[in-house]
Structure formats: structure tokens, C-alpha cells
PDB file of C-alpha atoms in Angstrom:
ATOM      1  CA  UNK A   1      21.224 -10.746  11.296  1.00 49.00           C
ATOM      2  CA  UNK A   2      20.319 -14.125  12.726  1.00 54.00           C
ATOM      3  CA  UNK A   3      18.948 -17.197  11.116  1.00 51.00           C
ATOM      4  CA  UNK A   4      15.433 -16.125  12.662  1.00 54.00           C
ATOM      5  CA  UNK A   5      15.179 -12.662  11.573  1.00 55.00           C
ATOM      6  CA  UNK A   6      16.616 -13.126   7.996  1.00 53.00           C
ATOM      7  CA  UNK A   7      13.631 -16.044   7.653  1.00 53.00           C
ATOM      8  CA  UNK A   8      10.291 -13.597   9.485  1.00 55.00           C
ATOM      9  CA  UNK A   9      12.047 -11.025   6.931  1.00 52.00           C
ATOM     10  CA  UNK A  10      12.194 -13.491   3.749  1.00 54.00           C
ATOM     11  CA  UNK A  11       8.668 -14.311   5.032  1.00 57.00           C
ATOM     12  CA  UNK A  12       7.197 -10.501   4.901  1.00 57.00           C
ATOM     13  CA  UNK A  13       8.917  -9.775   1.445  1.00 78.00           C
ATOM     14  CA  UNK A  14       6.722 -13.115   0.447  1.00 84.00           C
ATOM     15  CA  UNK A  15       3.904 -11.297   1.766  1.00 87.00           C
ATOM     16  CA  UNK A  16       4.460  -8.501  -0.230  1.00 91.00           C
ATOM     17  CA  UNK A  17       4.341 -10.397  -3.205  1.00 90.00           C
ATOM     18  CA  UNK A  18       1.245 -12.282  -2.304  1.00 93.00           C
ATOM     19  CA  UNK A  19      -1.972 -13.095  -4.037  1.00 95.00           C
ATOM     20  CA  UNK A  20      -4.199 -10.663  -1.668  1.00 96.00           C
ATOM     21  CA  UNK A  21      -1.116  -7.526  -2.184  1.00 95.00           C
ATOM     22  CA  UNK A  22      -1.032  -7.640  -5.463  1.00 95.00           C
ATOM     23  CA  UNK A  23      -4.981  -7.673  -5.809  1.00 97.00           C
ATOM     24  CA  UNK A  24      -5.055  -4.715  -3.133  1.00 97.00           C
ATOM     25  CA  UNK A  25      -2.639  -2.432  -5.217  1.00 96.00           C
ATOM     26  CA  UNK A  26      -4.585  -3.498  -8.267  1.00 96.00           C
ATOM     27  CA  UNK A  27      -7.629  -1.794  -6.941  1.00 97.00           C
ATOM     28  CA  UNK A  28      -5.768   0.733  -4.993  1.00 97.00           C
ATOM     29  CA  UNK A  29      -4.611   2.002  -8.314  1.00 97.00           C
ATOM     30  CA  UNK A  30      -7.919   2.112 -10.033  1.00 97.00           C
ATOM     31  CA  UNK A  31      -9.715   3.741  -6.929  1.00 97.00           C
ATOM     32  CA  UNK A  32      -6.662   6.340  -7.455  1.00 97.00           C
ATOM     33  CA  UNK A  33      -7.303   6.855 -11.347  1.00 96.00           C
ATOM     34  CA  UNK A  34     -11.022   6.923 -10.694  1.00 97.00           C
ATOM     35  CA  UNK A  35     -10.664   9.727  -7.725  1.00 97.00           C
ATOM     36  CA  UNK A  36      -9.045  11.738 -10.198  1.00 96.00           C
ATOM     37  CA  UNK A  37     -11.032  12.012 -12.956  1.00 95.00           C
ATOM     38  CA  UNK A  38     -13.993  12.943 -11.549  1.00 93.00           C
ATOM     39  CA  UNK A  39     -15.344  14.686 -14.730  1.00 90.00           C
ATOM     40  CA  UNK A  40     -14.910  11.467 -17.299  1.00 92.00           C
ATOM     41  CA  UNK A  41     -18.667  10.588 -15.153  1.00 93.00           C
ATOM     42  CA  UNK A  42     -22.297  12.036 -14.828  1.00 93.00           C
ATOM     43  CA  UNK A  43     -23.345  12.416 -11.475  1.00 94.00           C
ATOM     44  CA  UNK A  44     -25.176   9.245 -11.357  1.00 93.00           C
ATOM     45  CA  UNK A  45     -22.192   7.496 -12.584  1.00 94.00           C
ATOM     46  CA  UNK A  46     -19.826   8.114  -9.955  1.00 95.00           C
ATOM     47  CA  UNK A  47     -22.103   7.794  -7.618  1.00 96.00           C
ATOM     48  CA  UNK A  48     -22.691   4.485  -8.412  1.00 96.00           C
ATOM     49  CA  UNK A  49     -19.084   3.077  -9.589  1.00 97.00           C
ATOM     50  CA  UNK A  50     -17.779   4.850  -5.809  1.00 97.00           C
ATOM     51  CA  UNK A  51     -20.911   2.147  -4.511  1.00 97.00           C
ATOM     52  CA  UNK A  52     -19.135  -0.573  -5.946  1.00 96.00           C
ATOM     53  CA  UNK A  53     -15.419   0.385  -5.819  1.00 97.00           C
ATOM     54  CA  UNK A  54     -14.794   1.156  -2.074  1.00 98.00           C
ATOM     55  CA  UNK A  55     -16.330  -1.817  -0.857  1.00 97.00           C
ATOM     56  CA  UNK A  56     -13.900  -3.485  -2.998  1.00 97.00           C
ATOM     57  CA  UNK A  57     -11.108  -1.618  -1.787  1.00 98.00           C
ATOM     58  CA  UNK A  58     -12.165  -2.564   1.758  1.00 98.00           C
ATOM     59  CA  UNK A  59     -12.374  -6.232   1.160  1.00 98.00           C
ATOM     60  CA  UNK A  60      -8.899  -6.024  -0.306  1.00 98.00           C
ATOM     61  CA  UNK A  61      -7.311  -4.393   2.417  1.00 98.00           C
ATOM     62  CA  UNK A  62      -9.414  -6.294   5.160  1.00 97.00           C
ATOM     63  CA  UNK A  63      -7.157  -9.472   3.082  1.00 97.00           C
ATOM     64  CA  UNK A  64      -3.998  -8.173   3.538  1.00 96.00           C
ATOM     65  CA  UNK A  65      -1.489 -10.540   5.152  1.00 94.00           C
ATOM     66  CA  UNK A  66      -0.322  -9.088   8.629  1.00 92.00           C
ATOM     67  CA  UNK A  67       2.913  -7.506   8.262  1.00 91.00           C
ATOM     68  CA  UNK A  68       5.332  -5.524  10.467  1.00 91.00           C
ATOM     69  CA  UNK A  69       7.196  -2.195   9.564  1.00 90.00           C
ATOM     70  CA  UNK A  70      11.041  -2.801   8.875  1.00 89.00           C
ATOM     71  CA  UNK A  71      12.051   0.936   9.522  1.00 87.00           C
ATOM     72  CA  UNK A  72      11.857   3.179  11.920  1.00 86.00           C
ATOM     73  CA  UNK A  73      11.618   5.714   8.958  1.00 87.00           C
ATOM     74  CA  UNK A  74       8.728   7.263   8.022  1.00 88.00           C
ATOM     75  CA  UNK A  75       8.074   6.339   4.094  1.00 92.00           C
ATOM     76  CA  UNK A  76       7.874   9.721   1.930  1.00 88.00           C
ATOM     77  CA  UNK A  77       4.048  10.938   1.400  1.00 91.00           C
ATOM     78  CA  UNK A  78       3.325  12.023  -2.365  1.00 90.00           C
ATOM     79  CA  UNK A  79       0.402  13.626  -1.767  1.00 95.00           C
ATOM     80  CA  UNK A  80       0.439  16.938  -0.620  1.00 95.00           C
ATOM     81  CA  UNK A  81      -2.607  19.681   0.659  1.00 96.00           C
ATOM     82  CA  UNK A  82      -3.063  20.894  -3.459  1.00 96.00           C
ATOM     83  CA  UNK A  83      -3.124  17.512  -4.800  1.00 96.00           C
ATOM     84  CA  UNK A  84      -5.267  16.804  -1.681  1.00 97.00           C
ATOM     85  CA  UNK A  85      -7.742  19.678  -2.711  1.00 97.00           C
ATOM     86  CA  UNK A  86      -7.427  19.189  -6.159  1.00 97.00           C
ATOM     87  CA  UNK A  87      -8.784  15.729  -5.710  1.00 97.00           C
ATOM     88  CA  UNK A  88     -11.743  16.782  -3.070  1.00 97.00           C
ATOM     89  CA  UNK A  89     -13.073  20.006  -4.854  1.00 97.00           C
ATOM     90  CA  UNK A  90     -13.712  17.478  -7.921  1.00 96.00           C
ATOM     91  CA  UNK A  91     -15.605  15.322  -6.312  1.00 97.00           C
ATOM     92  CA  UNK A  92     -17.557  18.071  -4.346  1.00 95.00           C
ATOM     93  CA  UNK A  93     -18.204  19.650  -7.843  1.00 93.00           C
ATOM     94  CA  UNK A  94     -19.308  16.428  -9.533  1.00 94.00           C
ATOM     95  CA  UNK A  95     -21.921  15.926  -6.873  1.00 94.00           C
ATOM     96  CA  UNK A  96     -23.019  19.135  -5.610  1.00 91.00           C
ATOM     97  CA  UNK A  97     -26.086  19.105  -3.071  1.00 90.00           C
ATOM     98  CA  UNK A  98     -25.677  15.548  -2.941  1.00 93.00           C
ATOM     99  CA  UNK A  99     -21.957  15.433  -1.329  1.00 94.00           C
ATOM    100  CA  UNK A 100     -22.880  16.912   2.464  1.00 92.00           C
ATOM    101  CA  UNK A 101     -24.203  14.526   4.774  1.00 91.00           C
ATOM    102  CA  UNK A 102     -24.697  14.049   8.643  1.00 85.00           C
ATOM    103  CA  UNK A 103     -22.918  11.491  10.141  1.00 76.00           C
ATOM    104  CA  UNK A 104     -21.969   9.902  14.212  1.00 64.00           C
ATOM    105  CA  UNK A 105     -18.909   8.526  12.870  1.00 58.00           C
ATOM    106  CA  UNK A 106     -16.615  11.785  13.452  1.00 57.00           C
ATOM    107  CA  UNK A 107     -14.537  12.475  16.486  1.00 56.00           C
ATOM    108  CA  UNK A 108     -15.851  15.821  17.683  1.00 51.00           C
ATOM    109  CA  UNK A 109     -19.636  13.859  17.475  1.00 49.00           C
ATOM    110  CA  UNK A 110     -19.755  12.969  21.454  1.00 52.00           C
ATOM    111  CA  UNK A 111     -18.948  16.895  22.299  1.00 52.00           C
ATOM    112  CA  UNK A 112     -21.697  17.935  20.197  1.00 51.00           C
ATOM    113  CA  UNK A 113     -25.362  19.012  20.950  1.00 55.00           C
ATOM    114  CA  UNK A 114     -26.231  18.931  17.085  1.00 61.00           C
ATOM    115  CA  UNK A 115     -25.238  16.789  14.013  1.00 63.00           C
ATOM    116  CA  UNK A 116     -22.003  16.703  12.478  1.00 74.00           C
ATOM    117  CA  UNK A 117     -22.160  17.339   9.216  1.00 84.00           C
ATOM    118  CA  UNK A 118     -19.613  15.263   6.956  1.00 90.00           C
ATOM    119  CA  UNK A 119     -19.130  15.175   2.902  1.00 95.00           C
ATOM    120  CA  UNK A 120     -18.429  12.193   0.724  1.00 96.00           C
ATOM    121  CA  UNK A 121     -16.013  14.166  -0.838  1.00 97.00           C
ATOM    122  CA  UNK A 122     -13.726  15.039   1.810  1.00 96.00           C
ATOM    123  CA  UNK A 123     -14.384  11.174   3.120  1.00 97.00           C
ATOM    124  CA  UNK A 124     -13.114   9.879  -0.819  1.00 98.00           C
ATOM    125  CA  UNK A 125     -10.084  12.525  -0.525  1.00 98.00           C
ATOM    126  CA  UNK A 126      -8.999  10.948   2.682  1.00 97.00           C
ATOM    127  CA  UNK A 127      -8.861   7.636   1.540  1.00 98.00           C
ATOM    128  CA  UNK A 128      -7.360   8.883  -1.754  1.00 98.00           C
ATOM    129  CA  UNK A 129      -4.103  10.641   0.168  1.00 97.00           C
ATOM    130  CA  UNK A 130      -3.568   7.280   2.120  1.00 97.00           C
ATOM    131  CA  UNK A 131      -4.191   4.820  -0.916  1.00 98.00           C
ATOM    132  CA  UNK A 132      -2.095   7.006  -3.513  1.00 97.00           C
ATOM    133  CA  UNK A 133       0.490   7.095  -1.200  1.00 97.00           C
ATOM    134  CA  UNK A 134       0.922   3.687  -1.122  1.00 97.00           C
ATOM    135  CA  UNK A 135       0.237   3.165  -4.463  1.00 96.00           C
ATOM    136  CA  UNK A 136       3.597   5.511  -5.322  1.00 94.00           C
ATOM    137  CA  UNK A 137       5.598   3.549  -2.142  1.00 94.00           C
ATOM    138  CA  UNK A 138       4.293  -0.106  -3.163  1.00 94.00           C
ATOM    139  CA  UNK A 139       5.672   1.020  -6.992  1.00 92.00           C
ATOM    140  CA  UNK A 140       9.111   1.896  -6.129  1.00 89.00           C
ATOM    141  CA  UNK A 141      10.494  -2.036  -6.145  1.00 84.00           C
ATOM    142  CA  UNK A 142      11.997  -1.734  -3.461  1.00 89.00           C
ATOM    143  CA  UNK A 143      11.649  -5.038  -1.352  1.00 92.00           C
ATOM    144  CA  UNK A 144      11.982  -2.975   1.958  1.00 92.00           C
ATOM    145  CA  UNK A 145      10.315  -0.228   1.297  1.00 93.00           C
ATOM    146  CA  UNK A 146       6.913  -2.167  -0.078  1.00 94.00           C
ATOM    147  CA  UNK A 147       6.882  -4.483   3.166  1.00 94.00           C
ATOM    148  CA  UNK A 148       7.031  -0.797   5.397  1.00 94.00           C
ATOM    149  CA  UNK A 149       4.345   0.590   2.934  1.00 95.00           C
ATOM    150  CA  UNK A 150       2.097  -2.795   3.126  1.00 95.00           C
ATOM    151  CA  UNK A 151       2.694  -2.504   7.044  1.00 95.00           C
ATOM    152  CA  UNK A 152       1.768   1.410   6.937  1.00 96.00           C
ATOM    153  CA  UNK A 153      -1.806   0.848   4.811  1.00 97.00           C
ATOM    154  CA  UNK A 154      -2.759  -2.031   7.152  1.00 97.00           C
ATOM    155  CA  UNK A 155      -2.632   0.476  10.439  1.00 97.00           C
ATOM    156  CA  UNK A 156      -4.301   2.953   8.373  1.00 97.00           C
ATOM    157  CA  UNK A 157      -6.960   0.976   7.285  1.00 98.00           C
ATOM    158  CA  UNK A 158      -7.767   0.085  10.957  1.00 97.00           C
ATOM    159  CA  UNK A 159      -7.412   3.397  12.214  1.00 96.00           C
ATOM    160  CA  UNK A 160      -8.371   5.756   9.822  1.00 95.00           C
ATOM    161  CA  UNK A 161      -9.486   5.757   6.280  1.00 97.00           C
ATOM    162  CA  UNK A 162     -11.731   2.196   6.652  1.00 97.00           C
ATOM    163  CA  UNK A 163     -13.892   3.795   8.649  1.00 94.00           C
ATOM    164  CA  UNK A 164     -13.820   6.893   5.993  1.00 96.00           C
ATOM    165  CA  UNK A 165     -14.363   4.651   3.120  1.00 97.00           C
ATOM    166  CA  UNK A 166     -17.461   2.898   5.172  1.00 95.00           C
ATOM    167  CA  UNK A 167     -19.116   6.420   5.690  1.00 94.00           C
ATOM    168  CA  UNK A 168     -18.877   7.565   2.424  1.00 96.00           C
ATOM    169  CA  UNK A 169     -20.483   4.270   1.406  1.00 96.00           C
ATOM    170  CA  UNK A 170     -23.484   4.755   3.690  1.00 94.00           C
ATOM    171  CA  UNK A 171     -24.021   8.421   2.078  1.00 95.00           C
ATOM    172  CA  UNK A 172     -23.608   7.194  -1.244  1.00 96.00           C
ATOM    173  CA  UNK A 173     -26.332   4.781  -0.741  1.00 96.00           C
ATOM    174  CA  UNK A 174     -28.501   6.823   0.534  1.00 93.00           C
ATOM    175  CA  UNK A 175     -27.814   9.591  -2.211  1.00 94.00           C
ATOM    176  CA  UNK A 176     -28.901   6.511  -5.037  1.00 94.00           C
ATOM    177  CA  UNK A 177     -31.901   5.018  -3.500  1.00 93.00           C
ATOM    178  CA  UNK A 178     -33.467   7.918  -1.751  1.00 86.00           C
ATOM    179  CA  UNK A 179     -35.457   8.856  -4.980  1.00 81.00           C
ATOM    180  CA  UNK A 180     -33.414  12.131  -5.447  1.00 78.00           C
ATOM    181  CA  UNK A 181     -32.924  13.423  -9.307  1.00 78.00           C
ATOM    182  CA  UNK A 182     -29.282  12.538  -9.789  1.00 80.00           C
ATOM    183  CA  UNK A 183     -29.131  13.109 -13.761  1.00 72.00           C
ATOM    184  CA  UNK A 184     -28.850  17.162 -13.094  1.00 53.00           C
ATOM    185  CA  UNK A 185     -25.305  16.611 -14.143  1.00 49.00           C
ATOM    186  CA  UNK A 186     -22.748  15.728 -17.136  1.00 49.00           C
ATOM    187  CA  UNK A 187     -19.558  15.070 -17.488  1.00 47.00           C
ATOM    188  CA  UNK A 188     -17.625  18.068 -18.745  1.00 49.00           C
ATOM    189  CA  UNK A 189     -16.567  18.094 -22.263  1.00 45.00           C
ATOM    190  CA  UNK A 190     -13.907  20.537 -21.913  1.00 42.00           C
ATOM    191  CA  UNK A 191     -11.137  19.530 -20.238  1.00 42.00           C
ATOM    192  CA  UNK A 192      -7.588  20.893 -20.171  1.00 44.00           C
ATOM    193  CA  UNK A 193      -5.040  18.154 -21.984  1.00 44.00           C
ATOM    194  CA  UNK A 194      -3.347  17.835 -18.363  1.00 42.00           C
ATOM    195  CA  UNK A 195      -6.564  16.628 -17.651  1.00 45.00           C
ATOM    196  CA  UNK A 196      -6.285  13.678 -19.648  1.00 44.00           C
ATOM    197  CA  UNK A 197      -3.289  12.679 -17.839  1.00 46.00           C
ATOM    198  CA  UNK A 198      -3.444  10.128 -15.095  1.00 49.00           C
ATOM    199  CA  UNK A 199      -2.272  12.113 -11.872  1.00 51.00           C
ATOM    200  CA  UNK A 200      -0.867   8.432 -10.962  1.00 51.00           C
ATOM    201  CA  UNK A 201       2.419   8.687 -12.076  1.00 48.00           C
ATOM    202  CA  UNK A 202       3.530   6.357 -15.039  1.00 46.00           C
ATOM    203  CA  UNK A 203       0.274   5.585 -16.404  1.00 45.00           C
ATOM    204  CA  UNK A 204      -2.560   6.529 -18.560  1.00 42.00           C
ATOM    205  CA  UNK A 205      -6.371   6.882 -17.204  1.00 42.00           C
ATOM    206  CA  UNK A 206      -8.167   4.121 -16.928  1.00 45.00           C
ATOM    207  CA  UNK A 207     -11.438   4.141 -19.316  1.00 45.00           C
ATOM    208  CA  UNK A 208     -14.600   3.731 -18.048  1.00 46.00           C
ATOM    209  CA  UNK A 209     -17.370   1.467 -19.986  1.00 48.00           C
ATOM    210  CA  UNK A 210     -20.667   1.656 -19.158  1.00 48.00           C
ATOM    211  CA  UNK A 211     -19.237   3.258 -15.492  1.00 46.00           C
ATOM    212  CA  UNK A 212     -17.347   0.107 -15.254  1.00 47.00           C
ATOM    213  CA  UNK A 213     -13.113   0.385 -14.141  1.00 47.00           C
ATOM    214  CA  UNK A 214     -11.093  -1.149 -17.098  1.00 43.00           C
ATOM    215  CA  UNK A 215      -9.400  -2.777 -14.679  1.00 41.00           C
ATOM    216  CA  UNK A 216     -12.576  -4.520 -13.524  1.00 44.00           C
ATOM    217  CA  UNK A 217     -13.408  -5.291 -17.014  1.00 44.00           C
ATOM    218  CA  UNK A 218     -10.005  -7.201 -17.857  1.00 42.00           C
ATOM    219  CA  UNK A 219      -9.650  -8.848 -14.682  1.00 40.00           C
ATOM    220  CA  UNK A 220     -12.451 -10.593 -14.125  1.00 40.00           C
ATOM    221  CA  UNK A 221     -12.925  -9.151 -10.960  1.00 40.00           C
ATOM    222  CA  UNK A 222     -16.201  -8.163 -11.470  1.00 39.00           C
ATOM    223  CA  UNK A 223     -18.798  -5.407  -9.795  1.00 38.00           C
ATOM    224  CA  UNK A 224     -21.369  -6.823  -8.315  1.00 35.00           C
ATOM    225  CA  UNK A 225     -24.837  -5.242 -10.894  1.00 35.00           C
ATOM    226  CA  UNK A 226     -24.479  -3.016 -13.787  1.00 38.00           C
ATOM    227  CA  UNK A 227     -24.237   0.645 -14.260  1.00 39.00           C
ATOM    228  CA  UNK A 228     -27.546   1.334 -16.444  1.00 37.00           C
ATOM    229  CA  UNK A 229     -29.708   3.905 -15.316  1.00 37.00           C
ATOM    230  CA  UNK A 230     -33.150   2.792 -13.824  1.00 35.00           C
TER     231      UNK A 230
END
């Protein structure tokens, strides 16, 4: 390795390390934790922490210092189709008639003659698989294999689940200012004890106060609002 390679690759494991990473796998983590549990929340509650959380999660990535791929590898994916569904059907089940929407956004849209219809849930799930799976790559402390993953989530975010996280915003919107009932549902009180695990390896749940992230709460990085009901 030349003089110029070992400095651009000194200069992307600084980028790993940056200000604007660490901040993105901050909130990557909590939008993992909060994905999960999915019963902790009414209706209402989700609804309007999701409102608040994925732009975050957008700005964050949208600040994420270029960086290029090391590897021809691929990285190893975590999630597979049962976490995947596990994930989605909780969502769909914590908001019901309120998770299908229509949407343009969606690549079979130009060959159809009717609406397409979409769901927030499937829209959170998606952005979930990508975002936990570089939440368990980014972890690994590897210096290599966190520049690939940073690399990896950047082209994602531009291809793929930004524009899912943007649609599911506009839905959720809708769903919390369109004067529908939203209090027709309660978080469940039973819960098996593997539900009280984090599915994000390593770590507990994160709390929720008020709807509020923990995270959010000890950071300083704050929502923009509150969480009380109107």
C-alpha cells in the first residue's frame, strides 16, 4: 500500500469515528429498539414518536460523511425474513386500519391503472432490516468492517429505504391530523419475558417517557413538540 492509499484509508476510518457517525448509529439504534417493541405504546403513541424519529434518522444519515466501500465482500446481514416479519406484523397490529395507505412512490405505480396501495408497516420494516443491519456491522469494532458498513447505509439511504422512511412519514401524518380516533388502542400488558428483551443484541430496551426515546431524553437531542394527547 502506497503513501496515498494508506492516508484516503486513515482518512475514512476518521470518518467512521466522526461527530455525524456516531450521532447516526445513536439514533439508528433507538429507531431499532423502538421498531421492536411495538407494544410498550398506544396507538397514538407510536404514531407520533415514528413522526418524530424517522425524520431524525433521515437528517442523520443525509450527514453522513461520504465514504467508499473497502471490500469487495458483501458485509453479513443479521436480519433475516422472521425477524423481518416479526418486526412488520407488530407494527401492522399496533396500528390496524390506520397502517394501509395509497401511495405514487412504489415502482410498479407507472404500470398501474389504479392506486398502489402501501403500509407504514412494511415501509418501517424496510428501513428496520437496513438500519439493524448496520447497527450489528457498525458494533463489531472492526475499523474495516464499520467504514464498508458506513459506505453500505449511505447507498442505501439514497436508493432505497430514504425514500421508505419519507413515505411512511407522509402516512403517518396524515393518520395524526386527519381527525381519525387513534386512542382505540393500548399497549398490551401481557407480554412474554422474551419480550422484554431488546432484539438488538447486547442491550436492554430503551424506556419510553411520555413517548419520548431515552436516548432522546439523555442526549439532549431533543424531539421537536411533546407527546401529550390533544
Amino acid at each position: 500500500m502506497n503513501n496515498d492509499e494508506k492516508n484516503e484509508q486513515e482518512q475514512d476510518f476518521q470518518n467512521v469515528f466522526s461527530k455525524n457517525a456516531i450521532e447516526f448509529a445513536t439514533v439508528a439504534r433507538e429507531y431499532c429498539v423502538f421498531a421492536e417493541n411495538t407494544a410498550k405504546y398506544t396507538k397514538e403513541d407510536y404514531l407520533r414518536v415514528a413522526s418524530r424519529l424517522l425524520p431524525l434518522l433521515y437528517i442523520k444519515a443525509s450527514l453522513l460523511p461520504e465514504t467508499q466501500s473497502l471490500s469487495d465482500d458483501d458485509l453479513p446481514e443479521i436480519v433475516d425474513y422472521e425477524t423481518y416479519e416479526t418486526v412488520r406484523r407488530g407494527i401492522h397490529d399496533r396500528l390496524t386500519r390506520h397502517d394501509d395507505y395509497i401511495t405514487a412512490f412504489k415502482d410498479d405505480f407507472q404500470y398501474s391503472e389504479t392506486p398502489v396501495a402501501a403500509s407504514i408497516s412494511e415501509d418501517m420494516a424496510d428501513v428496520y432490516q437496513d438500519i439493524r443491519n448496520f447497527c450489528e456491522q457498525y458494533s463489531c469494532g472492526e475499523d474495516a468492517v464499520m467504514n464498508d458498513a458506513m459506505a453500505l447505509i449511505i447507498e442505501k439511504f439514497r436508493t432505497y429505504w430514504g425514500q421508505k422512511a419519507t413515505n411512511a412519514l407522509c402516512a403517518i401524518h396524515h393518520a395524526l391530523n386527519c381527525g381519525d380516533d387513534l386512542s382505540d388502542e393500548t399497549p398490551s400488558q401481557e407480554q412474554d419475558d422474551s419480550e422484554d428483551d431488546d432484539m438488538t443484541s447486547g442491550n436492554e430496551a430503551a424506556p419510553a417517557e411520555d413517548g419520548i426515546p431515552y436516548f432522546l431524553r439523555q442526549s439532549g437531542m431533543r424531539l421537536v413538540g411533546n407527546n401529550k394527547k390533544r
